[in-house]
Amino acid sequence: MYRAVGASFEKDDGAERSGAAPPRLMVVTSDKGWPYTLNAPQGPIKDFFINCEVDRVWQIVNSNLTEWFSNFDLSLNPSPARRLLIGTPGIGKSMAAGSYLLYHLLHYDIEKLQVVVHCFGEKAYVFDKTAQTVTKCKDKTATESVVDGLWLRGMNGYIIYDVAKKGTPPATIFIPASGWGMIVVSSPKVSNYDEWAKQLKARRIIMNCPDEMDVKAMSTWMKQGVKTDEQAKYWKMVKTHMYFVGPIPHHIFDEESFNERCGAVRFALKSINELTVKEYFSRGGESPWYSEDPSHKLVKIVRELYADSEMFFNAPICVYLKEETFERFLRLTEYNSFLKLLLASKDIIFPIFFECFALKSFTESAFVKAMANKLTELEPPTRRQAKPCVLKLNPELHPKVYEGLVPSEYETKIRKINYGVLYKPWVTNFPLVDAFFFMESNPMTLVGLQMTTASQHHTTAS
């Protein structure tokens, strides 16, 4: 279920539901495969997955069509709203969202919409619903000729233009002047869409990455019919891949794709230098996507609503790469300089990394001494004697080293825990605290740090 937010829609998690839990995922199947996959090396793909992010795209497009067809004076608004769909590369914009739009538009009321065009850069498939024919066009000239002919015959249509891997942006004159809607599907690379979107005043739809439960549902479908233990083994593999490279379906469902992505990620991490650190924080939103950059492998785009419009920010693609990137930044930048970069950040990266930076501050003597003198200690329950804060009495016992703790399921050997080391668990549901360290005092003391301002710290018992 969805709720209207300005000119957009968002999933309504608070909507009351009765009976069985709603489905996490839908699967749409075509015996002959979908146009996007007809030339795939492994042959046409028959199934694609629909999660709430994919369905949300159709809900917005459908709302635009309904609004336009309800407009009795079409001269005031001669065409449905133009749309621009942007999402992190590899999450299924083309395969899932593009194919899902095609499916619904082909089933749309033929009295209102007679033509659907699905373009992939130079190539296109033109579906004439009235004649029940499909015309395959090998270049833009042929596509424009077919589309113009159908428009001159008085037909209404809708174009799904998928910017190809080579980055072939649509021409501003590609779409007929009236009676036709259009959506461009693209990665965040600005040159793919910028000129077209400005000229046609296209409104954005930002597609978030799938979450863990979406990915788990996908892996279950892929292994349907096999033994339960084999399903569990496959999901464990996919979950491990997702932990290291993020929830990108294109890279996590098989070892070959995962290994290739890992190589790209390692290169991206090694490519970070003092200059790229400054670039990473000083430019936000679209700016880092104006050119090809290895750092794109380390981030995902996240939807934000602003003044009834959708925009995107960059965020670490997963916890593991967030921590790896943060540690790399710290090795390249002085403490105070890094703080200045954080404060100057124009992106959602700022609050995410600021929590890490605040934890890292406990390894700095000046910070610990200043903080220890201003501690406000909580009163213990009645009948229990108050004890002085050990860090306040011995600030020099603060941790001197910062280390990340990879989840035990991904550790290759047993880790020895030492005094004076600030340990930061690289999971989001570690019980109660965000980091901890041991002080070599009498008695030995564990100091836990919780930096979050959330009302709860979610965790799952194993």
Tab-separated table of C-alpha atoms in Angstrom:
chain	number	residue	atom	x	y	z
A	1	MET	CA	0.000	0.000	0.000
A	2	TYR	CA	1.140	3.527	-0.782
A	3	ARG	CA	0.409	7.029	0.449
A	4	ALA	CA	0.595	10.193	-1.629
A	5	VAL	CA	3.484	12.514	-0.735
A	6	GLY	CA	3.161	15.651	-2.844
A	7	ALA	CA	3.440	14.527	-6.462
A	8	SER	CA	5.021	11.241	-5.437
A	9	PHE	CA	4.196	8.035	-3.559
A	10	GLU	CA	5.827	6.257	-0.640
A	11	LYS	CA	5.206	2.829	0.822
A	12	ASP	CA	2.780	3.091	3.747
A	13	ASP	CA	4.273	0.842	6.428
A	14	GLY	CA	1.680	1.986	8.935
A	15	ALA	CA	-1.341	0.923	6.909
A	16	GLU	CA	-3.520	-1.574	8.735
A	17	ARG	CA	-3.601	-5.029	7.224
A	18	SER	CA	-5.654	-8.026	8.202
A	19	GLY	CA	-5.141	-11.708	7.555
A	20	ALA	CA	-1.913	-13.062	6.066
A	21	ALA	CA	1.200	-10.933	5.742
A	22	PRO	CA	1.462	-9.068	2.411
A	23	PRO	CA	3.803	-10.546	-0.211
A	24	ARG	CA	7.408	-9.360	-0.080
A	25	LEU	CA	8.024	-9.951	-3.784
A	26	MET	CA	6.137	-10.572	-7.014
A	27	VAL	CA	7.486	-12.427	-10.028
A	28	VAL	CA	6.321	-11.596	-13.555
A	29	THR	CA	6.977	-14.245	-16.209
A	30	SER	CA	7.023	-14.267	-20.008
A	31	ASP	CA	7.541	-17.544	-21.858
A	32	LYS	CA	9.365	-15.741	-24.664
A	33	GLY	CA	11.476	-13.534	-22.390
A	34	TRP	CA	11.538	-9.742	-22.055
A	35	PRO	CA	12.919	-7.306	-24.648
A	36	TYR	CA	15.728	-6.133	-22.356
A	37	THR	CA	17.154	-9.657	-22.164
A	38	LEU	CA	16.591	-10.943	-25.713
A	39	ASN	CA	20.268	-10.485	-26.603
A	40	ALA	CA	21.649	-11.575	-23.233
A	41	PRO	CA	24.600	-14.048	-23.386
A	42	GLN	CA	22.665	-16.572	-21.288
A	43	GLY	CA	19.580	-16.227	-23.504
A	44	PRO	CA	16.255	-14.479	-22.838
A	45	ILE	CA	15.340	-14.202	-19.145
A	46	LYS	CA	11.728	-15.164	-18.476
A	47	ASP	CA	11.289	-13.996	-14.850
A	48	PHE	CA	11.877	-10.666	-13.182
A	49	PHE	CA	11.289	-9.583	-9.594
A	50	ILE	CA	8.948	-6.852	-8.420
A	51	ASN	CA	9.534	-5.373	-4.976
A	52	CYS	CA	7.879	-2.281	-3.556
A	53	GLU	CA	10.466	0.037	-5.157
A	54	VAL	CA	9.724	-1.318	-8.634
A	55	ASP	CA	5.959	-1.255	-8.100
A	56	ARG	CA	6.239	2.311	-6.805
A	57	VAL	CA	7.590	3.403	-10.204
A	58	TRP	CA	4.495	2.064	-11.948
A	59	GLN	CA	2.176	3.634	-9.356
A	60	ILE	CA	3.645	7.062	-10.126
A	61	VAL	CA	3.487	6.611	-13.909
A	62	ASN	CA	-0.062	5.251	-13.663
A	63	SER	CA	-1.085	8.243	-11.558
A	64	ASN	CA	0.336	10.594	-14.212
A	65	LEU	CA	-1.594	8.797	-16.973
A	66	THR	CA	-4.829	8.803	-14.982
A	67	GLU	CA	-4.472	12.515	-14.301
A	68	TRP	CA	-3.779	13.273	-17.946
A	69	PHE	CA	-6.630	11.205	-19.352
A	70	SER	CA	-8.966	12.856	-16.839
A	71	ASN	CA	-8.046	16.257	-18.277
A	72	PHE	CA	-10.910	17.142	-20.629
A	73	ASP	CA	-9.101	20.122	-22.122
A	74	LEU	CA	-5.923	18.418	-23.362
A	75	SER	CA	-4.712	21.676	-24.912
A	76	LEU	CA	-3.736	22.842	-21.427
A	77	ASN	CA	-1.528	19.800	-20.950
A	78	PRO	CA	-1.005	18.094	-24.325
A	79	SER	CA	1.013	15.142	-23.002
A	80	PRO	CA	1.399	13.081	-19.829
A	81	ALA	CA	4.163	14.206	-17.482
A	82	ARG	CA	7.675	13.271	-18.581
A	83	ARG	CA	9.529	11.195	-16.019
A	84	LEU	CA	13.155	10.362	-15.262
A	85	LEU	CA	13.924	7.163	-13.326
A	86	ILE	CA	17.321	7.127	-11.585
A	87	GLY	CA	18.816	4.366	-9.446
A	88	THR	CA	22.110	2.855	-8.348
A	89	PRO	CA	23.672	0.820	-11.196
A	90	GLY	CA	22.887	-2.898	-10.986
A	91	ILE	CA	19.695	-2.832	-8.890
A	92	GLY	CA	17.257	-3.744	-11.665
A	93	LYS	CA	16.018	-0.460	-13.129
A	94	SER	CA	16.232	-1.793	-16.678
A	95	MET	CA	15.332	-5.436	-16.163
A	96	ALA	CA	12.689	-5.066	-13.462
A	97	ALA	CA	11.309	-1.521	-13.573
A	98	GLY	CA	11.555	-1.174	-17.350
A	99	SER	CA	9.935	-4.559	-18.005
A	100	TYR	CA	7.256	-3.960	-15.372
A	101	LEU	CA	6.313	-0.658	-16.993
A	102	LEU	CA	6.147	-2.414	-20.374
A	103	TYR	CA	3.881	-5.115	-18.929
A	104	HIS	CA	1.393	-2.629	-17.472
A	105	LEU	CA	1.420	-0.265	-20.450
A	106	LEU	CA	0.704	-3.152	-22.836
A	107	HIS	CA	-2.308	-4.006	-20.664
A	108	TYR	CA	-3.438	-0.369	-20.346
A	109	ASP	CA	-6.834	0.569	-21.791
A	110	ILE	CA	-6.375	0.370	-25.572
A	111	GLU	CA	-8.990	3.073	-26.089
A	112	LYS	CA	-6.649	5.488	-24.321
A	113	LEU	CA	-3.160	4.177	-25.125
A	114	GLN	CA	-2.528	2.424	-28.435
A	115	VAL	CA	1.283	2.311	-28.695
A	116	VAL	CA	4.166	1.392	-26.377
A	117	VAL	CA	7.822	1.868	-27.350
A	118	HIS	CA	10.671	0.226	-25.440
A	119	CYS	CA	14.077	1.699	-26.394
A	120	PHE	CA	17.590	0.592	-25.468
A	121	GLY	CA	19.871	3.328	-26.733
A	122	GLU	CA	19.864	2.899	-30.523
A	123	LYS	CA	17.547	-0.132	-30.666
A	124	ALA	CA	13.804	-0.173	-29.979
A	125	TYR	CA	10.696	-2.332	-30.026
A	126	VAL	CA	7.474	-0.574	-31.101
A	127	PHE	CA	4.270	-2.299	-29.943
A	128	ASP	CA	1.146	-1.377	-31.917
A	129	LYS	CA	-1.644	-2.647	-29.663
A	130	THR	CA	-4.370	-2.010	-32.256
A	131	ALA	CA	-2.709	-4.194	-34.920
A	132	GLN	CA	-1.120	-6.501	-32.323
A	133	THR	CA	2.268	-6.169	-34.006
A	134	VAL	CA	5.830	-5.490	-32.839
A	135	THR	CA	8.320	-3.605	-34.999
A	136	LYS	CA	12.025	-3.964	-34.201
A	137	CYS	CA	14.008	-0.829	-35.045
A	138	LYS	CA	17.807	-1.013	-35.293
A	139	ASP	CA	18.599	2.699	-34.942
A	140	LYS	CA	17.120	6.030	-33.845
A	141	THR	CA	16.196	7.107	-37.363
A	142	ALA	CA	14.046	4.012	-37.923
A	143	THR	CA	12.426	4.371	-34.494
A	144	GLU	CA	11.583	8.042	-35.028
A	145	SER	CA	10.088	7.251	-38.438
A	146	VAL	CA	7.808	4.514	-37.038
A	147	VAL	CA	6.778	6.609	-34.035
A	148	ASP	CA	6.021	9.681	-36.177
A	149	GLY	CA	3.888	7.573	-38.498
A	150	LEU	CA	1.792	6.222	-35.623
A	151	TRP	CA	1.445	9.707	-34.098
A	152	LEU	CA	0.269	11.176	-37.422
A	153	ARG	CA	-2.437	8.481	-37.452
A	154	GLY	CA	-3.770	9.966	-34.218
A	155	MET	CA	-2.476	7.306	-31.828
A	156	ASN	CA	-1.461	7.970	-28.231
A	157	GLY	CA	1.626	6.232	-26.928
A	158	TYR	CA	4.194	5.906	-24.205
A	159	ILE	CA	7.976	5.574	-24.570
A	160	ILE	CA	10.258	3.746	-22.144
A	161	TYR	CA	13.753	4.938	-23.019
A	162	ASP	CA	16.500	2.950	-21.343
A	163	VAL	CA	19.861	4.680	-21.597
A	164	ALA	CA	22.220	1.964	-22.839
A	165	LYS	CA	25.506	1.050	-21.155
A	166	LYS	CA	27.354	3.187	-23.685
A	167	GLY	CA	25.378	6.156	-22.372
A	168	THR	CA	23.200	7.162	-25.337
A	169	PRO	CA	21.005	10.012	-24.065
A	170	PRO	CA	17.633	10.656	-25.702
A	171	ALA	CA	17.220	13.560	-28.092
A	172	THR	CA	14.828	16.269	-26.912
A	173	ILE	CA	12.888	15.951	-30.200
A	174	PHE	CA	12.568	12.162	-29.943
A	175	ILE	CA	9.080	12.223	-28.424
A	176	PRO	CA	6.019	13.461	-30.405
A	177	ALA	CA	4.763	16.927	-29.516
A	178	SER	CA	1.464	15.768	-28.006
A	179	GLY	CA	-0.405	12.698	-26.820
A	180	TRP	CA	2.696	10.740	-25.823
A	181	GLY	CA	4.275	10.137	-22.440
A	182	MET	CA	7.885	9.187	-21.832
A	183	ILE	CA	10.156	7.930	-19.072
A	184	VAL	CA	13.956	7.758	-19.264
A	185	VAL	CA	15.648	5.020	-17.234
A	186	SER	CA	19.212	5.846	-16.240
A	187	SER	CA	22.077	5.442	-13.795
A	188	PRO	CA	22.955	8.605	-11.843
A	189	LYS	CA	25.544	9.554	-14.499
A	190	VAL	CA	24.381	13.079	-15.297
A	191	SER	CA	25.370	13.174	-18.978
A	192	ASN	CA	22.881	10.350	-19.612
A	193	TYR	CA	19.857	12.536	-19.009
A	194	ASP	CA	20.665	16.112	-17.990
A	195	GLU	CA	19.920	17.972	-21.230
A	196	TRP	CA	16.773	15.962	-21.987
A	197	ALA	CA	15.397	16.398	-18.465
A	198	LYS	CA	15.980	20.160	-18.490
A	199	GLN	CA	14.435	20.713	-21.913
A	200	LEU	CA	11.336	18.606	-21.245
A	201	LYS	CA	11.068	19.512	-17.535
A	202	ALA	CA	10.979	15.855	-16.577
A	203	ARG	CA	10.125	15.001	-12.980
A	204	ARG	CA	12.285	12.480	-11.180
A	205	ILE	CA	11.571	9.084	-9.695
A	206	ILE	CA	14.418	7.897	-7.475
A	207	MET	CA	14.600	4.136	-6.969
A	208	ASN	CA	16.251	2.853	-3.783
A	209	CYS	CA	18.239	-0.379	-3.537
A	210	PRO	CA	16.363	-3.526	-2.449
A	211	ASP	CA	16.579	-4.357	1.236
A	212	GLU	CA	17.791	-7.621	2.745
A	213	MET	CA	14.350	-9.244	2.861
A	214	ASP	CA	13.797	-8.430	-0.821
A	215	VAL	CA	17.098	-10.110	-1.688
A	216	LYS	CA	16.276	-13.119	0.481
A	217	ALA	CA	12.937	-13.532	-1.317
A	218	MET	CA	14.751	-13.367	-4.677
A	219	SER	CA	17.256	-16.041	-3.635
A	220	THR	CA	14.426	-18.273	-2.399
A	221	TRP	CA	12.647	-18.022	-5.744
A	222	MET	CA	15.860	-18.813	-7.621
A	223	LYS	CA	16.280	-21.999	-5.608
A	224	GLN	CA	12.655	-23.060	-5.575
A	225	GLY	CA	12.202	-26.816	-5.748
A	226	VAL	CA	15.586	-27.650	-4.217
A	227	LYS	CA	16.158	-29.046	-0.739
A	228	THR	CA	15.820	-26.714	2.235
A	229	ASP	CA	19.454	-27.086	3.255
A	230	GLU	CA	20.565	-26.156	-0.265
A	231	GLN	CA	18.334	-23.070	-0.158
A	232	ALA	CA	19.883	-22.113	3.185
A	233	LYS	CA	23.406	-22.631	1.808
A	234	TYR	CA	22.652	-20.450	-1.216
A	235	TRP	CA	21.142	-17.685	0.920
A	236	LYS	CA	24.217	-17.734	3.186
A	237	MET	CA	26.392	-17.193	0.110
A	238	VAL	CA	24.208	-14.353	-1.184
A	239	LYS	CA	24.079	-12.710	2.249
A	240	THR	CA	27.880	-12.850	2.477
A	241	HIS	CA	28.194	-11.266	-0.967
A	242	MET	CA	25.725	-8.562	0.031
A	243	TYR	CA	27.691	-7.775	3.200
A	244	PHE	CA	30.882	-7.099	1.228
A	245	VAL	CA	29.563	-5.310	-1.891
A	246	GLY	CA	26.030	-4.155	-1.011
A	247	PRO	CA	22.485	-5.150	-2.060
A	248	ILE	CA	23.139	-5.007	-5.800
A	249	PRO	CA	21.363	-7.986	-7.458
A	250	HIS	CA	23.610	-7.825	-10.513
A	251	HIS	CA	26.653	-8.718	-8.391
A	252	ILE	CA	25.556	-11.014	-5.562
A	253	PHE	CA	23.745	-14.057	-6.952
A	254	ASP	CA	26.759	-15.888	-8.377
A	255	GLU	CA	30.441	-16.177	-7.519
A	256	GLU	CA	31.779	-14.911	-10.853
A	257	SER	CA	29.837	-11.626	-10.713
A	258	PHE	CA	30.707	-11.185	-7.045
A	259	ASN	CA	34.439	-11.735	-7.600
A	260	GLU	CA	34.439	-9.280	-10.490
A	261	ARG	CA	32.714	-6.673	-8.316
A	262	CYS	CA	35.161	-7.288	-5.458
A	263	GLY	CA	38.024	-6.482	-7.810
A	264	ALA	CA	36.353	-3.209	-8.791
A	265	VAL	CA	35.696	-2.364	-5.137
A	266	ARG	CA	39.316	-3.028	-4.144
A	267	PHE	CA	40.477	-0.780	-6.966
A	268	ALA	CA	38.072	1.940	-5.815
A	269	LEU	CA	39.431	1.772	-2.267
A	270	LYS	CA	43.047	1.876	-3.453
A	271	SER	CA	42.228	4.846	-5.688
A	272	ILE	CA	41.258	7.035	-2.730
A	273	ASN	CA	43.838	9.748	-2.089
A	274	GLU	CA	43.910	13.141	-0.357
A	275	LEU	CA	42.383	14.859	-3.380
A	276	THR	CA	39.539	12.352	-3.767
A	277	VAL	CA	38.780	12.603	-0.034
A	278	LYS	CA	38.149	16.320	-0.442
A	279	GLU	CA	36.112	15.736	-3.584
A	280	TYR	CA	34.080	13.025	-1.826
A	281	PHE	CA	32.877	15.393	0.907
A	282	SER	CA	32.822	18.789	-0.790
A	283	ARG	CA	30.449	17.692	-3.537
A	284	GLY	CA	27.107	16.064	-2.862
A	285	GLY	CA	24.094	14.667	-4.689
A	286	GLU	CA	24.637	14.600	-8.450
A	287	SER	CA	28.041	16.298	-8.506
A	288	PRO	CA	30.219	13.162	-8.066
A	289	TRP	CA	28.318	11.506	-10.931
A	290	TYR	CA	29.325	14.006	-13.614
A	291	SER	CA	32.277	11.824	-14.561
A	292	GLU	CA	33.343	8.203	-14.306
A	293	ASP	CA	34.881	7.632	-10.898
A	294	PRO	CA	35.931	4.423	-9.102
A	295	SER	CA	34.271	5.730	-5.916
A	296	HIS	CA	30.878	5.028	-7.514
A	297	LYS	CA	31.435	1.389	-6.525
A	298	LEU	CA	31.469	2.420	-2.852
A	299	VAL	CA	28.178	4.325	-2.713
A	300	LYS	CA	24.500	3.971	-3.452
A	301	ILE	CA	21.951	6.680	-4.064
A	302	VAL	CA	19.187	7.250	-1.523
A	303	ARG	CA	15.854	8.940	-2.208
A	304	GLU	CA	14.877	12.092	-0.336
A	305	LEU	CA	11.715	14.148	-0.774
A	306	TYR	CA	12.207	17.904	-0.902
A	307	ALA	CA	9.445	20.409	-1.670
A	308	ASP	CA	7.257	17.649	-3.166
A	309	SER	CA	10.057	16.596	-5.518
A	310	GLU	CA	12.426	13.644	-5.387
A	311	MET	CA	16.168	14.112	-5.176
A	312	PHE	CA	19.004	11.793	-4.270
A	313	PHE	CA	21.968	11.739	-1.933
A	314	ASN	CA	24.943	9.415	-1.801
A	315	ALA	CA	25.402	6.948	1.059
A	316	PRO	CA	27.831	4.069	1.711
A	317	ILE	CA	26.567	1.042	-0.178
A	318	CYS	CA	26.989	-1.289	2.820
A	319	VAL	CA	28.349	-1.315	6.380
A	320	TYR	CA	31.563	-3.081	5.405
A	321	LEU	CA	32.494	-0.537	2.728
A	322	LYS	CA	31.426	2.346	4.963
A	323	GLU	CA	33.958	1.230	7.580
A	324	GLU	CA	36.668	0.462	5.021
A	325	THR	CA	36.182	3.856	3.377
A	326	PHE	CA	36.191	5.658	6.728
A	327	GLU	CA	39.433	4.002	7.820
A	328	ARG	CA	41.000	4.861	4.478
A	329	PHE	CA	39.961	8.499	4.880
A	330	LEU	CA	41.471	8.676	8.361
A	331	ARG	CA	44.804	7.295	7.196
A	332	LEU	CA	45.002	9.986	4.524
A	333	THR	CA	43.762	12.992	6.478
A	334	GLU	CA	44.765	14.662	9.711
A	335	TYR	CA	42.216	14.570	12.532
A	336	ASN	CA	41.253	18.256	12.435
A	337	SER	CA	41.304	18.405	8.643
A	338	PHE	CA	38.942	15.450	8.434
A	339	LEU	CA	36.520	17.134	10.849
A	340	LYS	CA	36.514	20.253	8.656
A	341	LEU	CA	35.760	18.114	5.600
A	342	LEU	CA	32.866	16.466	7.407
A	343	LEU	CA	31.397	19.798	8.453
A	344	ALA	CA	31.684	21.065	4.878
A	345	SER	CA	29.949	18.005	3.435
A	346	LYS	CA	26.889	18.593	1.290
A	347	ASP	CA	25.652	15.034	1.398
A	348	ILE	CA	23.986	12.380	3.547
A	349	ILE	CA	27.541	11.071	3.976
A	350	PHE	CA	28.000	13.681	6.729
A	351	PRO	CA	25.779	12.207	9.491
A	352	ILE	CA	26.806	8.649	8.581
A	353	PHE	CA	30.529	9.310	8.893
A	354	PHE	CA	30.165	11.784	11.733
A	355	GLU	CA	29.076	8.959	14.062
A	356	CYS	CA	32.224	7.032	13.124
A	357	PHE	CA	34.304	10.165	13.637
A	358	ALA	CA	32.778	10.791	17.077
A	359	LEU	CA	33.700	7.248	18.128
A	360	LYS	CA	37.224	7.643	16.776
A	361	SER	CA	37.603	10.769	18.952
A	362	PHE	CA	37.952	8.533	22.012
A	363	THR	CA	41.455	7.650	20.805
A	364	GLU	CA	42.488	11.329	21.091
A	365	SER	CA	43.878	12.318	24.533
A	366	ALA	CA	42.776	15.959	24.310
A	367	PHE	CA	39.188	14.968	23.552
A	368	VAL	CA	38.990	12.362	26.342
A	369	LYS	CA	40.425	14.726	28.963
A	370	ALA	CA	38.032	17.527	27.988
A	371	MET	CA	35.086	15.149	27.913
A	372	ALA	CA	35.960	13.422	31.208
A	373	ASN	CA	35.775	16.688	33.133
A	374	LYS	CA	32.247	17.335	31.909
A	375	LEU	CA	30.698	13.910	32.364
A	376	THR	CA	27.207	13.833	33.838
A	377	GLU	CA	26.921	10.520	35.652
A	378	LEU	CA	23.591	8.774	36.012
A	379	GLU	CA	22.413	8.086	39.552
A	380	PRO	CA	22.439	4.337	40.378
A	381	PRO	CA	19.269	2.626	41.619
A	382	THR	CA	18.450	3.031	45.303
A	383	ARG	CA	20.509	1.010	47.798
A	384	ARG	CA	23.421	0.722	45.374
A	385	GLN	CA	26.577	2.669	46.150
A	386	ALA	CA	27.710	5.092	43.482
A	387	LYS	CA	31.095	4.406	41.890
A	388	PRO	CA	33.289	7.040	40.255
A	389	CYS	CA	33.719	6.815	36.496
A	390	VAL	CA	36.964	4.974	35.829
A	391	LEU	CA	37.619	7.022	32.684
A	392	LYS	CA	37.217	10.205	34.721
A	393	LEU	CA	39.721	8.981	37.310
A	394	ASN	CA	42.189	7.647	34.731
A	395	PRO	CA	41.687	9.446	31.397
A	396	GLU	CA	45.076	8.205	30.185
A	397	LEU	CA	43.597	4.710	30.033
A	398	HIS	CA	41.494	5.698	27.034
A	399	PRO	CA	41.930	3.571	23.874
A	400	LYS	CA	44.836	4.492	21.608
A	401	VAL	CA	43.921	2.309	18.634
A	402	TYR	CA	40.734	1.962	16.549
A	403	GLU	CA	39.766	-1.414	15.038
A	404	GLY	CA	36.731	-2.676	13.194
A	405	LEU	CA	35.075	-5.954	14.177
A	406	VAL	CA	33.841	-7.941	11.206
A	407	PRO	CA	30.864	-10.191	12.128
A	408	SER	CA	32.035	-13.565	13.430
A	409	GLU	CA	30.483	-15.411	10.478
A	410	TYR	CA	32.889	-13.578	8.149
A	411	GLU	CA	36.010	-13.818	10.354
A	412	THR	CA	38.683	-16.224	9.122
A	413	LYS	CA	40.395	-16.631	12.515
A	414	ILE	CA	39.745	-16.060	16.209
A	415	ARG	CA	40.538	-12.478	17.155
A	416	LYS	CA	42.449	-11.648	20.324
A	417	ILE	CA	40.886	-8.763	22.254
A	418	ASN	CA	43.385	-6.324	23.785
A	419	TYR	CA	43.325	-3.513	26.308
A	420	GLY	CA	43.324	0.032	24.994
A	421	VAL	CA	41.747	-0.776	21.642
A	422	LEU	CA	38.462	0.828	20.579
A	423	TYR	CA	36.456	-1.892	18.857
A	424	LYS	CA	33.739	-0.846	16.403
A	425	PRO	CA	31.416	-3.743	15.428
A	426	TRP	CA	30.764	-3.674	11.698
A	427	VAL	CA	27.113	-4.631	12.095
A	428	THR	CA	24.064	-2.445	12.613
A	429	ASN	CA	22.374	-4.574	15.298
A	430	PHE	CA	25.186	-5.146	17.802
A	431	PRO	CA	23.580	-5.331	21.296
A	432	LEU	CA	23.278	-2.029	23.186
A	433	VAL	CA	26.455	-0.249	22.113
A	434	ASP	CA	28.079	1.150	18.966
A	435	ALA	CA	31.648	0.572	20.166
A	436	PHE	CA	33.524	-0.620	23.270
A	437	PHE	CA	36.978	-0.935	24.817
A	438	PHE	CA	38.589	-2.587	27.845
A	439	MET	CA	40.556	-0.611	30.434
A	440	GLU	CA	43.415	-2.275	32.280
A	441	SER	CA	42.207	-1.277	35.742
A	442	ASN	CA	41.336	-3.029	38.979
A	443	PRO	CA	38.814	-4.423	38.474
A	444	MET	CA	39.034	-4.751	34.665
A	445	THR	CA	36.469	-2.415	33.148
A	446	LEU	CA	34.485	-2.567	29.922
A	447	VAL	CA	33.439	0.825	28.572
A	448	GLY	CA	30.574	0.776	26.070
A	449	LEU	CA	29.768	3.743	23.841
A	450	GLN	CA	26.397	4.443	22.298
A	451	MET	CA	26.438	7.379	19.902
A	452	THR	CA	22.979	7.030	18.397
A	453	THR	CA	20.154	9.377	19.331
A	454	ALA	CA	17.510	6.827	18.356
A	455	SER	CA	14.962	5.786	20.974
A	456	GLN	CA	15.928	2.132	20.468
A	457	HIS	CA	18.972	0.147	19.444
A	458	HIS	CA	17.554	-2.795	17.514
A	459	THR	CA	19.202	-6.155	17.936
A	460	THR	CA	18.397	-9.769	17.244
A	461	ALA	CA	19.328	-12.534	19.661
A	462	SER	CA	21.009	-15.558	18.090
